[in-house]
PDB file of C-alpha atoms in Angstrom:
ATOM      1  CA  MET X  25     146.060 151.415 112.807  1.00 48.00           C
ATOM      2  CA  ALA X  26     143.365 148.730 112.632  1.00 53.00           C
ATOM      3  CA  ARG X  27     139.848 149.876 111.947  1.00 55.00           C
ATOM      4  CA  SER X  28     137.232 149.115 114.571  1.00 52.00           C
ATOM      5  CA  ASN X  29     133.545 148.592 113.908  1.00 53.00           C
ATOM      6  CA  TYR X  30     132.744 150.399 117.139  1.00 49.00           C
ATOM      7  CA  ILE X  31     133.215 153.971 118.284  1.00 53.00           C
ATOM      8  CA  ASN X  32     132.766 152.882 121.887  1.00 52.00           C
ATOM      9  CA  PRO X  33     131.226 149.783 123.511  1.00 50.00           C
ATOM     10  CA  LEU X  34     127.783 151.399 123.750  1.00 51.00           C
ATOM     11  CA  LEU X  35     127.490 152.757 120.211  1.00 49.00           C
ATOM     12  CA  ARG X  36     127.715 150.840 116.936  1.00 50.00           C
ATOM     13  CA  ARG X  37     129.199 152.525 113.865  1.00 49.00           C
ATOM     14  CA  THR X  38     126.755 152.535 110.976  1.00 50.00           C
ATOM     15  CA  ASP X  39     129.276 153.322 108.265  1.00 48.00           C
ATOM     16  CA  ALA X  40     131.390 150.601 106.740  1.00 47.00           C
ATOM     17  CA  GLY X  41     133.459 152.698 104.402  1.00 49.00           C
ATOM     18  CA  ASN X  42     135.913 155.529 104.712  1.00 48.00           C
ATOM     19  CA  GLU X  43     138.939 155.305 107.029  1.00 51.00           C
ATOM     20  CA  ASN X  44     138.457 158.963 107.976  1.00 53.00           C
ATOM     21  CA  PRO X  45     134.758 159.430 108.770  1.00 48.00           C
ATOM     22  CA  ALA X  46     135.417 162.906 110.224  1.00 51.00           C
ATOM     23  CA  SER X  47     135.898 164.159 106.671  1.00 51.00           C
ATOM     24  CA  GLN X  48     132.378 162.951 105.845  1.00 48.00           C
ATOM     25  CA  PRO X  49     130.001 164.039 108.647  1.00 48.00           C
ATOM     26  CA  HIS X  50     127.060 162.112 107.204  1.00 48.00           C
ATOM     27  CA  LEU X  51     128.946 158.855 107.997  1.00 46.00           C
ATOM     28  CA  LEU X  52     129.133 159.614 111.721  1.00 47.00           C
ATOM     29  CA  ASN X  53     125.549 158.512 112.302  1.00 50.00           C
ATOM     30  CA  VAL X  54     125.642 156.151 115.314  1.00 49.00           C
ATOM     31  CA  GLN X  55     122.960 154.061 116.931  1.00 53.00           C
ATOM     32  CA  PRO X  56     122.892 152.778 120.509  1.00 54.00           C
ATOM     33  CA  LEU X  57     123.095 148.998 120.826  1.00 53.00           C
ATOM     34  CA  GLN X  58     119.892 147.365 121.914  1.00 56.00           C
ATOM     35  CA  PRO X  59     120.150 145.303 125.119  1.00 55.00           C
ATOM     36  CA  PRO X  60     119.585 141.573 124.618  1.00 53.00           C
ATOM     37  CA  ALA X  61     116.047 140.391 125.118  1.00 55.00           C
ATOM     38  CA  VAL X  62     115.641 138.468 128.349  1.00 52.00           C
ATOM     39  CA  ALA X  63     112.915 135.878 128.703  1.00 52.00           C
ATOM     40  CA  VAL X  64     111.142 135.993 132.020  1.00 50.00           C
ATOM     41  CA  ALA X  65     108.850 133.127 132.835  1.00 53.00           C
ATOM     42  CA  VAL X  66     105.766 134.288 134.675  1.00 50.00           C
ATOM     43  CA  HIS X  67     103.942 131.622 136.631  1.00 51.00           C
ATOM     44  CA  PRO X  68     100.253 132.011 137.363  1.00 54.00           C
ATOM     45  CA  VAL X  69      99.389 132.847 140.940  1.00 53.00           C
ATOM     46  CA  VAL X  70      98.140 129.729 142.663  1.00 54.00           C
ATOM     47  CA  PRO X  71      95.702 130.421 145.495  1.00 55.00           C
ATOM     48  CA  ALA X  72      96.688 129.045 148.889  1.00 56.00           C
ATOM     49  CA  ASN X  73      95.279 125.607 149.497  1.00 54.00           C
ATOM     50  CA  PRO X  74      94.759 125.028 153.228  1.00 54.00           C
ATOM     51  CA  VAL X  75      94.394 121.277 152.666  1.00 60.00           C
ATOM     52  CA  GLY X  76      97.282 119.362 151.167  1.00 60.00           C
ATOM     53  CA  PRO X  77     100.683 120.431 149.841  1.00 62.00           C
ATOM     54  CA  LYS X  78     101.207 123.290 147.443  1.00 62.00           C
ATOM     55  CA  PRO X  79     101.549 122.295 143.791  1.00 61.00           C
ATOM     56  CA  VAL X  80     105.148 122.393 142.604  1.00 62.00           C
ATOM     57  CA  GLN X  81     105.744 124.715 139.680  1.00 63.00           C
ATOM     58  CA  PRO X  82     107.433 123.112 136.671  1.00 63.00           C
ATOM     59  CA  PRO X  83     111.029 124.106 135.934  1.00 64.00           C
ATOM     60  CA  ILE X  84     111.422 127.111 133.660  1.00 63.00           C
ATOM     61  CA  PRO X  85     112.252 125.956 130.123  1.00 65.00           C
ATOM     62  CA  ILE X  86     115.318 127.597 128.631  1.00 62.00           C
ATOM     63  CA  SER X  87     114.136 129.182 125.413  1.00 75.00           C
ATOM     64  CA  GLN X  88     116.941 131.722 125.115  1.00 79.00           C
ATOM     65  CA  PRO X  89     120.622 131.647 125.972  1.00 84.00           C
ATOM     66  CA  PRO X  90     121.527 132.300 129.608  1.00 82.00           C
ATOM     67  CA  VAL X  91     122.127 135.854 130.781  1.00 87.00           C
ATOM     68  CA  LYS X  92     125.380 136.772 132.488  1.00 89.00           C
ATOM     69  CA  PHE X  93     124.938 137.985 136.061  1.00 89.00           C
ATOM     70  CA  THR X  94     127.216 138.481 139.054  1.00 92.00           C
ATOM     71  CA  PHE X  95     126.837 136.686 142.385  1.00 90.00           C
ATOM     72  CA  TYR X  96     129.282 136.550 145.256  1.00 93.00           C
ATOM     73  CA  PHE X  97     130.592 133.247 146.590  1.00 92.00           C
ATOM     74  CA  LEU X  98     132.923 132.280 149.393  1.00 92.00           C
ATOM     75  CA  PRO X  99     136.369 131.029 148.299  1.00 94.00           C
ATOM     76  CA  GLU X 100     135.624 127.606 149.812  1.00 94.00           C
ATOM     77  CA  GLN X 101     132.405 127.336 147.764  1.00 93.00           C
ATOM     78  CA  LEU X 102     134.318 128.126 144.575  1.00 95.00           C
ATOM     79  CA  ARG X 103     137.036 125.600 145.458  1.00 96.00           C
ATOM     80  CA  ARG X 104     134.388 122.917 145.969  1.00 96.00           C
ATOM     81  CA  LEU X 105     132.668 123.888 142.703  1.00 95.00           C
ATOM     82  CA  ASP X 106     136.016 123.577 140.886  1.00 94.00           C
ATOM     83  CA  ASN X 107     136.540 120.116 142.420  1.00 94.00           C
ATOM     84  CA  LEU X 108     133.036 119.047 141.416  1.00 93.00           C
ATOM     85  CA  TRP X 109     133.607 120.254 137.860  1.00 93.00           C
ATOM     86  CA  VAL X 110     136.962 118.454 137.560  1.00 93.00           C
ATOM     87  CA  ARG X 111     135.509 115.232 139.003  1.00 93.00           C
ATOM     88  CA  SER X 112     132.640 115.346 136.500  1.00 92.00           C
ATOM     89  CA  LYS X 113     135.166 115.565 133.671  1.00 91.00           C
ATOM     90  CA  LEU X 114     137.684 113.003 134.927  1.00 91.00           C
ATOM     91  CA  ASP X 115     135.551 110.443 136.748  1.00 91.00           C
ATOM     92  CA  HIS X 116     132.345 110.623 134.731  1.00 90.00           C
ATOM     93  CA  ARG X 117     133.584 111.984 131.383  1.00 89.00           C
ATOM     94  CA  GLU X 118     130.845 114.642 131.342  1.00 88.00           C
ATOM     95  CA  ARG X 119     131.446 117.895 129.496  1.00 87.00           C
ATOM     96  CA  LEU X 120     129.591 120.317 131.746  1.00 89.00           C
ATOM     97  CA  ASN X 121     130.456 123.827 132.773  1.00 91.00           C
ATOM     98  CA  LYS X 122     130.297 125.369 136.228  1.00 93.00           C
ATOM     99  CA  SER X 123     127.315 127.524 135.296  1.00 92.00           C
ATOM    100  CA  GLU X 124     125.253 124.401 134.615  1.00 92.00           C
ATOM    101  CA  PHE X 125     125.974 123.145 138.131  1.00 93.00           C
ATOM    102  CA  VAL X 126     125.001 126.495 139.647  1.00 94.00           C
ATOM    103  CA  ARG X 127     121.792 126.717 137.562  1.00 93.00           C
ATOM    104  CA  LEU X 128     120.768 123.216 138.701  1.00 94.00           C
ATOM    105  CA  ALA X 129     121.438 124.128 142.335  1.00 95.00           C
ATOM    106  CA  LEU X 130     119.395 127.325 141.961  1.00 94.00           C
ATOM    107  CA  ASP X 131     116.477 125.431 140.361  1.00 94.00           C
ATOM    108  CA  ARG X 132     116.526 122.903 143.217  1.00 95.00           C
ATOM    109  CA  LEU X 133     116.608 125.700 145.805  1.00 95.00           C
ATOM    110  CA  MET X 134     113.609 127.395 144.198  1.00 95.00           C
ATOM    111  CA  GLU X 135     111.671 124.090 144.112  1.00 95.00           C
ATOM    112  CA  ARG X 136     112.488 123.505 147.770  1.00 96.00           C
ATOM    113  CA  PHE X 137     111.403 127.070 148.610  1.00 96.00           C
ATOM    114  CA  ASP X 138     108.076 126.492 146.835  1.00 95.00           C
ATOM    115  CA  GLN X 139     107.538 123.369 148.952  1.00 95.00           C
ATOM    116  CA  ASP X 140     108.654 124.750 152.338  1.00 95.00           C
ATOM    117  CA  PRO X 141     109.743 128.415 152.401  1.00 95.00           C
ATOM    118  CA  LYS X 142     110.209 128.448 156.185  1.00 96.00           C
ATOM    119  CA  GLU X 143     112.765 125.626 156.012  1.00 96.00           C
ATOM    120  CA  VAL X 144     114.772 127.420 153.313  1.00 95.00           C
ATOM    121  CA  LEU X 145     114.673 130.743 155.165  1.00 96.00           C
ATOM    122  CA  ASP X 146     115.789 129.025 158.395  1.00 95.00           C
ATOM    123  CA  ASP X 147     118.693 127.415 156.484  1.00 93.00           C
ATOM    124  CA  LEU X 148     119.673 130.807 155.083  1.00 92.00           C
ATOM    125  CA  LYS X 149     119.622 132.389 158.554  1.00 93.00           C
ATOM    126  CA  ARG X 150     121.793 129.577 159.961  1.00 92.00           C
ATOM    127  CA  HIS X 151     124.187 129.897 157.033  1.00 86.00           C
ATOM    128  CA  ARG X 152     124.421 133.666 157.485  1.00 87.00           C
ATOM    129  CA  SER X 153     125.106 133.392 161.220  1.00 85.00           C
ATOM    130  CA  SER X 154     127.761 130.664 160.741  1.00 82.00           C
ATOM    131  CA  ALA X 155     129.507 132.735 158.044  1.00 75.00           C
ATOM    132  CA  ALA X 156     129.485 135.798 160.335  1.00 80.00           C
ATOM    133  CA  ALA X 157     130.941 133.732 163.196  1.00 82.00           C
ATOM    134  CA  GLU X 158     133.813 132.526 160.970  1.00 77.00           C
ATOM    135  CA  SER X 159     134.853 136.056 159.938  1.00 69.00           C
TER     136      SER X 159
END
C-alpha cells in the first residue's frame, strides 16, 4: 500500500518516517492545515459629491493567486463562454482561460456599478424577471 503524506484532507502528517506510526505514538502528532491567505483590497470611503460624477476606483491589482469560488451560471451562458474561449484560441491565437474572461467581466460590472448603481440594479432586475419567465 502506498504511503500518504496526509491522514485526511484537513490534517497534515508531521512524521516522515515509519510505515506504522501507530507503533510509535509520538509520531502521530498532527497539525491542521492553515487556510490560504486571501488578499482583500479595501478602498477608502469617498464622500458623496453632489456636483459632478463619482470618481472611479482603480482596478484591484492581483498580488496573490486567484481564489477558487463557486458561482452558478445558466447553461446558455456557459455555452457562450465556451464559444468565446475557443474563438480566442482559434481566431486570435490567445492563450486565455475562462476564468480570465469572467474576472474581466466582473471588474467591468463593478466599474459600471460604481458609475451608475441604479442602471446596474435595473439590469439585474430585468435579467431576473426574464430568467423567471423562461422557466
